[in-house]
Coordinates of C-alpha atoms and ligand atoms in Angstrom, one line a residue:
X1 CA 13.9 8.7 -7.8
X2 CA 11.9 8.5 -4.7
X3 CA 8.5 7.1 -4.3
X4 CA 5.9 7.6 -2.1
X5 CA 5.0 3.8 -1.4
X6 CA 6.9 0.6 -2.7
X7 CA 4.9 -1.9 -3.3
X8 CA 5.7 -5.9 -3.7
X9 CA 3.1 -7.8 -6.3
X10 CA 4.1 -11.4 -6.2
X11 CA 2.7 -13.4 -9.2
X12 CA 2.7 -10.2 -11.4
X13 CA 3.3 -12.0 -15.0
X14 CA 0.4 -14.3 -14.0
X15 CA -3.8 -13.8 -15.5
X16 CA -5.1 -11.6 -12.7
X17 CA -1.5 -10.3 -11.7
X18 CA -1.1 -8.8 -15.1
X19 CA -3.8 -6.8 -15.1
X20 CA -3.4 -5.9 -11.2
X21 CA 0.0 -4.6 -12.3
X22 CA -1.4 -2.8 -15.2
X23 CA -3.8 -0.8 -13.2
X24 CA -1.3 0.0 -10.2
X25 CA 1.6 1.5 -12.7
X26 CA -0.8 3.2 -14.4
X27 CA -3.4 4.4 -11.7
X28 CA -0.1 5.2 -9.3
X29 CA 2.7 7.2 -11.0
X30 CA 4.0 7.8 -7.7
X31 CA 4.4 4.2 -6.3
X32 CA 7.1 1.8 -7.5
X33 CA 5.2 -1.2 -8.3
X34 CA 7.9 -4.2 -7.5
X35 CA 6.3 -7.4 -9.7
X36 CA 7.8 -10.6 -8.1
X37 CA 7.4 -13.6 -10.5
X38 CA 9.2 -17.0 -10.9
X39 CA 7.9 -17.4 -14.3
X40 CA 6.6 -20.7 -13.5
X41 CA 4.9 -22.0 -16.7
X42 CA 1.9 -19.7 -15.8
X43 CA 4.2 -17.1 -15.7
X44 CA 4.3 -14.6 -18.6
X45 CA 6.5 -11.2 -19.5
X46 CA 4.5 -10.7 -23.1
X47 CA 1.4 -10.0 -20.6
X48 CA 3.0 -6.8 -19.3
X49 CA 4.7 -5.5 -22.7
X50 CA 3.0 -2.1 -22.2
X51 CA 4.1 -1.5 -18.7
X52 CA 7.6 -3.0 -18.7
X53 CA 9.0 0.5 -19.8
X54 CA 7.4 2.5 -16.9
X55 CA 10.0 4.4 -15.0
X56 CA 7.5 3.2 -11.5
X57 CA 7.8 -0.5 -12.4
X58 CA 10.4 -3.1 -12.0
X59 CA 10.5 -6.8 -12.7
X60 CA 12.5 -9.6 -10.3
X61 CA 12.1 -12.9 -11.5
X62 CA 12.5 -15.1 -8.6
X63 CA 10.6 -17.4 -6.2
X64 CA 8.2 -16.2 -3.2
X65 CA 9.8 -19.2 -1.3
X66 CA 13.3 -17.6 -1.3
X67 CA 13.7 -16.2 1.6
X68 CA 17.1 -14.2 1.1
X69 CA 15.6 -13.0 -1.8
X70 CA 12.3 -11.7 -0.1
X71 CA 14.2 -10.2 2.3
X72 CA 16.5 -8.1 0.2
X73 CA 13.7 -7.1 -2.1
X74 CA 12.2 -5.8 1.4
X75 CA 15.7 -3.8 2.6
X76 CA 16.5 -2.6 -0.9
X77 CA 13.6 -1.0 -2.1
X78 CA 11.6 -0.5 1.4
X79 CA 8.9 -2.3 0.7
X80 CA 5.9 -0.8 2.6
X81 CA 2.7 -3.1 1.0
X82 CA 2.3 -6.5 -0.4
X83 CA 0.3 -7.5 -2.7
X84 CA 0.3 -11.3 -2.7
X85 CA -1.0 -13.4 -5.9
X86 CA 1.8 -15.9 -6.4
X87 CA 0.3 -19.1 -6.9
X88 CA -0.1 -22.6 -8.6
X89 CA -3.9 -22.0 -9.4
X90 CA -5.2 -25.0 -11.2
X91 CA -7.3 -27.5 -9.5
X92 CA -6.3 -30.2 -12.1
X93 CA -3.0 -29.6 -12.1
X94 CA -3.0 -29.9 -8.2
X95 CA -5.0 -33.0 -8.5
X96 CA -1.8 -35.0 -9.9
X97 CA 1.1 -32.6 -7.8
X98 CA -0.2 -31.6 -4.3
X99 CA 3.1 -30.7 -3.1
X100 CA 3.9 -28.1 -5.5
X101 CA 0.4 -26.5 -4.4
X102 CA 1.8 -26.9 -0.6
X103 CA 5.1 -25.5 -1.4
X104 CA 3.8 -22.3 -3.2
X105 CA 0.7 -21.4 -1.6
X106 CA 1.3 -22.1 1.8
X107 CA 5.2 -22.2 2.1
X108 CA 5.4 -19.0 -0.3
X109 CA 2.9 -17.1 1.8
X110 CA 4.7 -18.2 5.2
X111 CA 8.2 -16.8 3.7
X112 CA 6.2 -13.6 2.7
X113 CA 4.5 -13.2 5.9
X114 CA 7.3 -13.7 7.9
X115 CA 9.5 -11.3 5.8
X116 CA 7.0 -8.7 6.5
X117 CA 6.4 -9.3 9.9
X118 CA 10.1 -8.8 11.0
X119 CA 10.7 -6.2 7.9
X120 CA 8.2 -4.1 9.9
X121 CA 8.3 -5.0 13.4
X122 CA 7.8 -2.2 15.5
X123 CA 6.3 -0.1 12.6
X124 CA 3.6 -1.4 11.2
X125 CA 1.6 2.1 10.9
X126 CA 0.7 1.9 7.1
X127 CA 1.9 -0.7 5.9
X128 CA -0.2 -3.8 4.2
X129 CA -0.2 -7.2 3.9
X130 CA -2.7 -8.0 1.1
X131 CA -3.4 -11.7 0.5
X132 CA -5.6 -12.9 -2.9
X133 CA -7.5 -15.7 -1.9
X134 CA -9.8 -17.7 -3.6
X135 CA -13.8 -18.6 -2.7
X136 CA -13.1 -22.4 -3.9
X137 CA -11.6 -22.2 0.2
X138 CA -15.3 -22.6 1.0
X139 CA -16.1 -25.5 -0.1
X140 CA -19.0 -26.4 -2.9
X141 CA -23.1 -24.9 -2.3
X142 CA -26.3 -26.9 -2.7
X143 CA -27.3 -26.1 -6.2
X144 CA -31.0 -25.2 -4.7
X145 CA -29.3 -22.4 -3.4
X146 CA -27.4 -20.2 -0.8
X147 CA -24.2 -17.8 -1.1
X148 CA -20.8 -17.7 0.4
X149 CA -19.9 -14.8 2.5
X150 CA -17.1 -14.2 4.8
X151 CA -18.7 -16.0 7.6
X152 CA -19.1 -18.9 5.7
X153 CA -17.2 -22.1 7.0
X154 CA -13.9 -23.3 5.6
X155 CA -14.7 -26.5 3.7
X156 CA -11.8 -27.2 1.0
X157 CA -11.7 -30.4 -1.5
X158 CA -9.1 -30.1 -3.9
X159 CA -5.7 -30.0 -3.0
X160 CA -5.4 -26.6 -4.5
X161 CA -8.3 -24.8 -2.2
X162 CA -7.0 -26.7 0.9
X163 CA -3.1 -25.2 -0.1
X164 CA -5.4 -21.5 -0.5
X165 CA -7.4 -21.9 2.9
X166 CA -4.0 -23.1 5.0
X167 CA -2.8 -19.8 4.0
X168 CA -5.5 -18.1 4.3
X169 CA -5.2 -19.2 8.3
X170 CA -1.3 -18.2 8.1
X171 CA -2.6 -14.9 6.8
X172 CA -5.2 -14.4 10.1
X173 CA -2.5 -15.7 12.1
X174 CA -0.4 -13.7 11.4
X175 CA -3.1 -10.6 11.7
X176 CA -3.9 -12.3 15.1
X177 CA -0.6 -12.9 16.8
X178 CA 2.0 -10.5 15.9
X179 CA -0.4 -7.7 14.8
X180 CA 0.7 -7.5 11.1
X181 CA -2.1 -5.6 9.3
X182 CA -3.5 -7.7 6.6
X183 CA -6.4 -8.3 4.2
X184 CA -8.0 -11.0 2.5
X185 CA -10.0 -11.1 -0.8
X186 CA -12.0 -14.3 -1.7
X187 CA -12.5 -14.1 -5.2
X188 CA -15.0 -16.0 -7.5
X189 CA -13.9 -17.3 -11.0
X190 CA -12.4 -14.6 -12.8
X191 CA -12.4 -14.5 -17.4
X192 CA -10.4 -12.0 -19.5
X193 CA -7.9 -11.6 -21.7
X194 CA -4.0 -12.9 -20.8
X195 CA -5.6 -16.2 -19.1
X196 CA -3.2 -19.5 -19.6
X197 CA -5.4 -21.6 -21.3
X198 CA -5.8 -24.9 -19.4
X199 CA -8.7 -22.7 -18.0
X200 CA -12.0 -23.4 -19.5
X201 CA -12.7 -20.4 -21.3
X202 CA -9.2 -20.1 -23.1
X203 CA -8.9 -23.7 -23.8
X204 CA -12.4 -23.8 -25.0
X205 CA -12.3 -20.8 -27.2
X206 CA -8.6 -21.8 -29.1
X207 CA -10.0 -25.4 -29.4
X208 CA -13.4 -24.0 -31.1
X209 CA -11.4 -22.3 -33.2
X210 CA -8.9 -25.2 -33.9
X211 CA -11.7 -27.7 -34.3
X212 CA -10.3 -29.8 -31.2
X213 CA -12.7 -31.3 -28.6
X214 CA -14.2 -29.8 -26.0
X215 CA -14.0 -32.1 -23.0
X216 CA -16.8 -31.1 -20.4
X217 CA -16.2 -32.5 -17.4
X218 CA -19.3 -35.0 -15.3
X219 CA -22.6 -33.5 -16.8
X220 CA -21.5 -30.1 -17.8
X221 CA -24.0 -29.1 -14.5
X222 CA -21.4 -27.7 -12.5
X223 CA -22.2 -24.1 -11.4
X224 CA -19.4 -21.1 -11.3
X225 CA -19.8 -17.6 -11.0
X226 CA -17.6 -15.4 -13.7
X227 CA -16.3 -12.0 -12.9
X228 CA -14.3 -10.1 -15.5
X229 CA -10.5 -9.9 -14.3
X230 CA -10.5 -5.6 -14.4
X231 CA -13.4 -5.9 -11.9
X232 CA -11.4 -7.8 -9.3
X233 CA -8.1 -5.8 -9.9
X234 CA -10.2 -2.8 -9.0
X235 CA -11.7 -4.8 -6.2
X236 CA -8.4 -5.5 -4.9
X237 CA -7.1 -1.7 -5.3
X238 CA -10.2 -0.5 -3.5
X239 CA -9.4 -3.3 -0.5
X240 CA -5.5 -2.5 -0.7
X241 CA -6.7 1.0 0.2
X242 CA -9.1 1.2 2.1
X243 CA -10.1 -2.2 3.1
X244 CA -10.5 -2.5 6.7
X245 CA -7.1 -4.4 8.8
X246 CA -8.1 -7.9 9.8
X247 CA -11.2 -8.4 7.6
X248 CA -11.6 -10.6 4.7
X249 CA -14.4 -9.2 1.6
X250 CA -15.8 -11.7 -0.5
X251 CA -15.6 -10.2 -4.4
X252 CA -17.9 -11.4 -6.8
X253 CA -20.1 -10.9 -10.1
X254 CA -23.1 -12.2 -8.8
X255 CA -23.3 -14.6 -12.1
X256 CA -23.8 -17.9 -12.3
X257 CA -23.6 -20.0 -15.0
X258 CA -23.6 -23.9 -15.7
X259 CA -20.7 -25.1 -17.8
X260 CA -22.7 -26.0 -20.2
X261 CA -24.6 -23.0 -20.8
X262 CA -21.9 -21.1 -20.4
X263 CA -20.1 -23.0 -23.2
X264 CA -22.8 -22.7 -25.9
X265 CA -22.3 -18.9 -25.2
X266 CA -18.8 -19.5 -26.2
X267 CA -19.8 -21.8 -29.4
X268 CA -21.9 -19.2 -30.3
X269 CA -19.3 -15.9 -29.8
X270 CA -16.7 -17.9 -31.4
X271 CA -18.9 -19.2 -34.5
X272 CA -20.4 -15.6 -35.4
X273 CA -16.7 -14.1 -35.0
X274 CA -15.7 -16.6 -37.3
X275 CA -18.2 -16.0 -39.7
X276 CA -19.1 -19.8 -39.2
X277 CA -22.9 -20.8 -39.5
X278 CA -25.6 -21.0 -36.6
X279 CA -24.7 -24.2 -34.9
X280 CA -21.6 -25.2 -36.6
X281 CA -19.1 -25.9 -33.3
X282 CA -22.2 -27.8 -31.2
X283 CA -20.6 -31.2 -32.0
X284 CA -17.3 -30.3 -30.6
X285 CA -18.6 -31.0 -27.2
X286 CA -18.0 -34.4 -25.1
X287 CA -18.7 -35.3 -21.8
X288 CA -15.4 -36.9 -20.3
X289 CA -14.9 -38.4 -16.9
X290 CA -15.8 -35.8 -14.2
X291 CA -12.5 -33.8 -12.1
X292 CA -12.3 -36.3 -8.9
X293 CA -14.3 -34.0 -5.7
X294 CA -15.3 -31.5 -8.3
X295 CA -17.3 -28.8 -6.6
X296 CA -21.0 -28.6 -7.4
X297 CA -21.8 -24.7 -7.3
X298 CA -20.1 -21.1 -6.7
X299 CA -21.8 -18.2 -5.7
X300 CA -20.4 -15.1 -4.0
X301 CA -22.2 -12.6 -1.9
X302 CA -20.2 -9.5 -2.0
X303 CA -22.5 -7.4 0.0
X304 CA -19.8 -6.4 2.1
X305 CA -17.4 -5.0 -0.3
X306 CA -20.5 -2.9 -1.6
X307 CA -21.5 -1.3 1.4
X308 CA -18.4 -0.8 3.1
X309 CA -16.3 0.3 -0.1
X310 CA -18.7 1.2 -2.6
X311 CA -17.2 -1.5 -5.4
X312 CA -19.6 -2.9 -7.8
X313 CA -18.9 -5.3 -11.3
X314 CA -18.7 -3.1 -14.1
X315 CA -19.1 -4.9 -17.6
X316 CA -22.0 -7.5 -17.9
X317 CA -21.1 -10.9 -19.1
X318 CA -22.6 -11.0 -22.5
X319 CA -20.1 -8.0 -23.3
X320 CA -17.2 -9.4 -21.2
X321 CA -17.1 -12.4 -22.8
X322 CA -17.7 -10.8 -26.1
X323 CA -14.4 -8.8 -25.7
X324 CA -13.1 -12.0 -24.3
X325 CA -13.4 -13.9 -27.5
X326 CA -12.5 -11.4 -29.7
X327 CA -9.2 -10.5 -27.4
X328 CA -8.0 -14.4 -27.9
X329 CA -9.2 -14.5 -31.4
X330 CA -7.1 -11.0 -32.3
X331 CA -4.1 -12.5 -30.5
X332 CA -3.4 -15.6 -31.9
X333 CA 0.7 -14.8 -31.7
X334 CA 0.2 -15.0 -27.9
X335 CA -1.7 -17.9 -27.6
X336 CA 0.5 -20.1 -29.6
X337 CA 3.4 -18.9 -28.0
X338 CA 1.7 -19.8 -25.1
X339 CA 1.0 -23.5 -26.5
X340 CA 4.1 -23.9 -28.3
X341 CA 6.4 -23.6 -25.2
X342 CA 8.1 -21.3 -26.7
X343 CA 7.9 -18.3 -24.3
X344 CA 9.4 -20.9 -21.7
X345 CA 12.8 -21.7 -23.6
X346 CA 12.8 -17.5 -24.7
X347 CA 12.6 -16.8 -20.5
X348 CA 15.1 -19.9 -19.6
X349 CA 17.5 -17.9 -22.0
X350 CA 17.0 -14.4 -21.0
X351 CA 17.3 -15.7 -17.1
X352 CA 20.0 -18.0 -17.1
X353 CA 22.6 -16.0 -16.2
X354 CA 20.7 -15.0 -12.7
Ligands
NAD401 P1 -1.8 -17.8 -12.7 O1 -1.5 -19.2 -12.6 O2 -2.3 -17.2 -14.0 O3 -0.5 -16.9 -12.3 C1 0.3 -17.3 -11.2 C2 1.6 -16.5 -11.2 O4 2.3 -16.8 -10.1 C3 2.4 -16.8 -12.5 O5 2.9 -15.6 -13.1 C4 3.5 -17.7 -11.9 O6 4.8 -17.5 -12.6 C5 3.7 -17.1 -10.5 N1 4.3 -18.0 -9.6 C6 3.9 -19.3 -9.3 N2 4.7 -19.8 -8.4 C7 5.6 -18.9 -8.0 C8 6.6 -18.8 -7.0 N3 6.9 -19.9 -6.3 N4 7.2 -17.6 -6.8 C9 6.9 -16.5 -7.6 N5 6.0 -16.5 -8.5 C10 5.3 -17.7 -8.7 O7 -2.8 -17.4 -11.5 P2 -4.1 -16.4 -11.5 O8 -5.3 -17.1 -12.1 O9 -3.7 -15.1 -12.1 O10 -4.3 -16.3 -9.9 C11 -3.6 -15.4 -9.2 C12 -4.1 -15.5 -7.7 O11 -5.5 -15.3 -7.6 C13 -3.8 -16.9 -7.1 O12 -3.4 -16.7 -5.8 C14 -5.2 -17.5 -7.2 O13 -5.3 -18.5 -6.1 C15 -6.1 -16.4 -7.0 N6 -7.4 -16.5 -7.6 C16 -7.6 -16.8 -8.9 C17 -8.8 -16.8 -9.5 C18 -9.1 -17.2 -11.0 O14 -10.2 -17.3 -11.4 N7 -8.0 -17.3 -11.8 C19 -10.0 -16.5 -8.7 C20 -9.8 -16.2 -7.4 C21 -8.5 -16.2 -6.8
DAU402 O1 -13.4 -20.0 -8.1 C1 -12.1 -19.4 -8.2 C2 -11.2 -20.4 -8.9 O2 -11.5 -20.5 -10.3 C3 -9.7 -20.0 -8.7 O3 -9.4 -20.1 -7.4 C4 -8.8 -21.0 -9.5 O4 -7.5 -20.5 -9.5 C5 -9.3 -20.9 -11.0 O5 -8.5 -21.9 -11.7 C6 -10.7 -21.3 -11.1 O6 -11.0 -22.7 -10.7 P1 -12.0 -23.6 -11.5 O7 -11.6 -25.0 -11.3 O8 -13.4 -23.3 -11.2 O9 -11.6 -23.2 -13.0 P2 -11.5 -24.0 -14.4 O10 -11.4 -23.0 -15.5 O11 -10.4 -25.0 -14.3 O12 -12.9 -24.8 -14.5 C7 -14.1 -24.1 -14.5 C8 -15.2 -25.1 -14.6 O13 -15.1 -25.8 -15.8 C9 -15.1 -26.2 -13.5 O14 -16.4 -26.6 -13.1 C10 -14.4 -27.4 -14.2 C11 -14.9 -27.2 -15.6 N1 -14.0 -27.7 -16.7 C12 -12.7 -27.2 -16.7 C13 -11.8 -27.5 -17.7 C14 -10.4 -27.0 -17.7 C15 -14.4 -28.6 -17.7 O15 -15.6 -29.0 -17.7 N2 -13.5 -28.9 -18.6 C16 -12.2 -28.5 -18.7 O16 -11.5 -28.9 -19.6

């Protein structure tokens, strides 16, 4: 069968790359949607059970940092836009192993860039280079105020948001020297279903339910702003489209929350779903030792990506995280699955023989 664009999504089986897919195989019957994934402990297959039998998709497992690999993905199946989300994403996690961040995020991106660049040297008339970035590259806000936008300096803390903004650079570098036409997004915090949960809002919901702690981290003052994950998969559609070559758009839900507020909405969802009383999760809260240079406050201005493409959030939070709560509650299966390991040793099996 021939398609009318191939198109390479790296980090596919991921939170925000399931859903990415999802849209893309269903919205594009024409594309061949290519989903790149190393099934890293992130990584996921039950996330994509309704697309994997879609005559446009097709699974590799296999690492962004292989560079044979890349490259025959690119010969074989002509790969004409990239769609880049492979990534080690959690600040804690890259708090205790840096170099897995620097190997993934900035390494990865290289080998993909550089595939690209030489995949399409000499014709580089459509193609795209789409990069998912994150807005934790720009550092932490006053909490009195301000937004980020695109302008706004590069000011990384973690090891995981200075792994994010190095690439970003490879990205413009690579925009800027050999003329390969790419886009960035800078994403705020994103909640939905599918999420691994060492993320707040999974881990809190399954231990509400599971009457386990709730470790808050410093003050529970910390400030993030919470888009729903369809939102940004649409966002990132819109920019793979139509986003302009060179640019970066912020994308954002223009909603901020402090942890803790944002938690006694969850205490709340969770207890009425439950059929639990008024109140009856509030002592499952503590206030542990804070995440070392944990960012005060995010806030995205996303002005751009308004005007200039006409994107705008649609759910409000009270019902997103409504149909949040309910989608973790109603899929317990895939959460413990997701706890237990045992989707890890099911993949090792299936995979071994590759
Ligand atoms: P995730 O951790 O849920 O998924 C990452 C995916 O990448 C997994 O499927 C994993 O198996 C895969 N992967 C990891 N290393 C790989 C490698 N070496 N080769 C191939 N695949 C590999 O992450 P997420 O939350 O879905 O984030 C996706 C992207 O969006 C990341 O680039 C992240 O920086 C960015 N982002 C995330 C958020 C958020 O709130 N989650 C917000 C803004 C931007
Ligand atoms: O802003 C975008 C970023 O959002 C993405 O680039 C990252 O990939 C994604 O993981 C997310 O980073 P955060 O560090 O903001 O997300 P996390 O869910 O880990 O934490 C949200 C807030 O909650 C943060 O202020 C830390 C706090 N927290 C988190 C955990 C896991 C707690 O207080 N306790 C916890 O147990």
């Amino acid at each position: 069968m021939n398609f009318e664009r191939n198109i390479l999504i790296t980090g596919g089986a991921g939170f925000i790359g399931s859903h990415l897919v999802r849209l893309m195989v269903e919205r594009y019957p024409t594309y061949r949607i290519i989903n790149l994934d190393l099934l890293t402990y992130a990584g996921n297959l039950a996330n994509l059970k309704d697309v994997e039998g879609c005559a446009n998709y097709l699974f590799v497992r296999g690492d962004v940092c292989d560079r044979g690999l890349v490259e025959e993905i690119f010969e074989r199946y002509g790969v004409d836009g990239v769609i880049h989300l492979a990534a080690e994403s959690h600040v804690d996690r890259s708090i205790r192993e840096p170099f897995a961040f620097a190997r993934t995020n900035i390494m990865g991106t290289l080998t993909l860039l550089d595939v690209a660049r030489r995949g399409w040297e000499g014709r580089m008339e459509g193609k795209r280079f789409h990069h998912i970035s994150t807005d934790e590259v720009f550092g932490a806000l006053e909490m009195s105020g301000g937004m980020f936008t695109e302008q706004t300096k590069y000011d990384p803390h973690s090891p995981y948001s200075a792994s994010k903004a190095s690439s970003d650079h490879f990205v413009r570098a690579y925009h800027d020297t050999y003329g390969l036409p790419t886009v960035i997004t800078n994403c705020s915090n994103n909640y939905g279903p599918y999420q691994f949960p060492e993320k707040l809002i999974p881990l809190f919901i399954n231990n509400i339910r599971q009457r386990k702690p709730l470790p808050l981290y410093g003050r529970g003052e910390n400030v993030r702003d919470w888009l729903y994950v369809e939102d940004h998969a649409r966002a990132i559609d819109l920019v793979f489209h139509h986003g302009r070559v060179g640019e970066s758009y912020n994308v954002g839900g223009n909603n901020e929350w402090r942890n803790i507020d944002l938690v006694r909405v969850l205490i709340k969802t969770v207890d009425r779903l439950l059929g639990n009383p008024e109140g009856y999760s509030d002592s499952l809260v503590r206030f542990v030792t804070d995440r070392p240079g944990h960012d005060a406050r995010y806030a995205i201005d996303s002005t751009k990506l308004q005007k200039e493409l006409g994107w705008e959030p649609s759910l409000q939070f009270e019902e997103g995280i409504k149909k949040t709560v309910r989608w973790y509650l109603d899929n317990q299966e895939w959460m413990d699955s997701v706890t237990s390991g045992d989707y890890l040793r099911y993949y090792e099996e299936m995979y071994s023989g590759r």
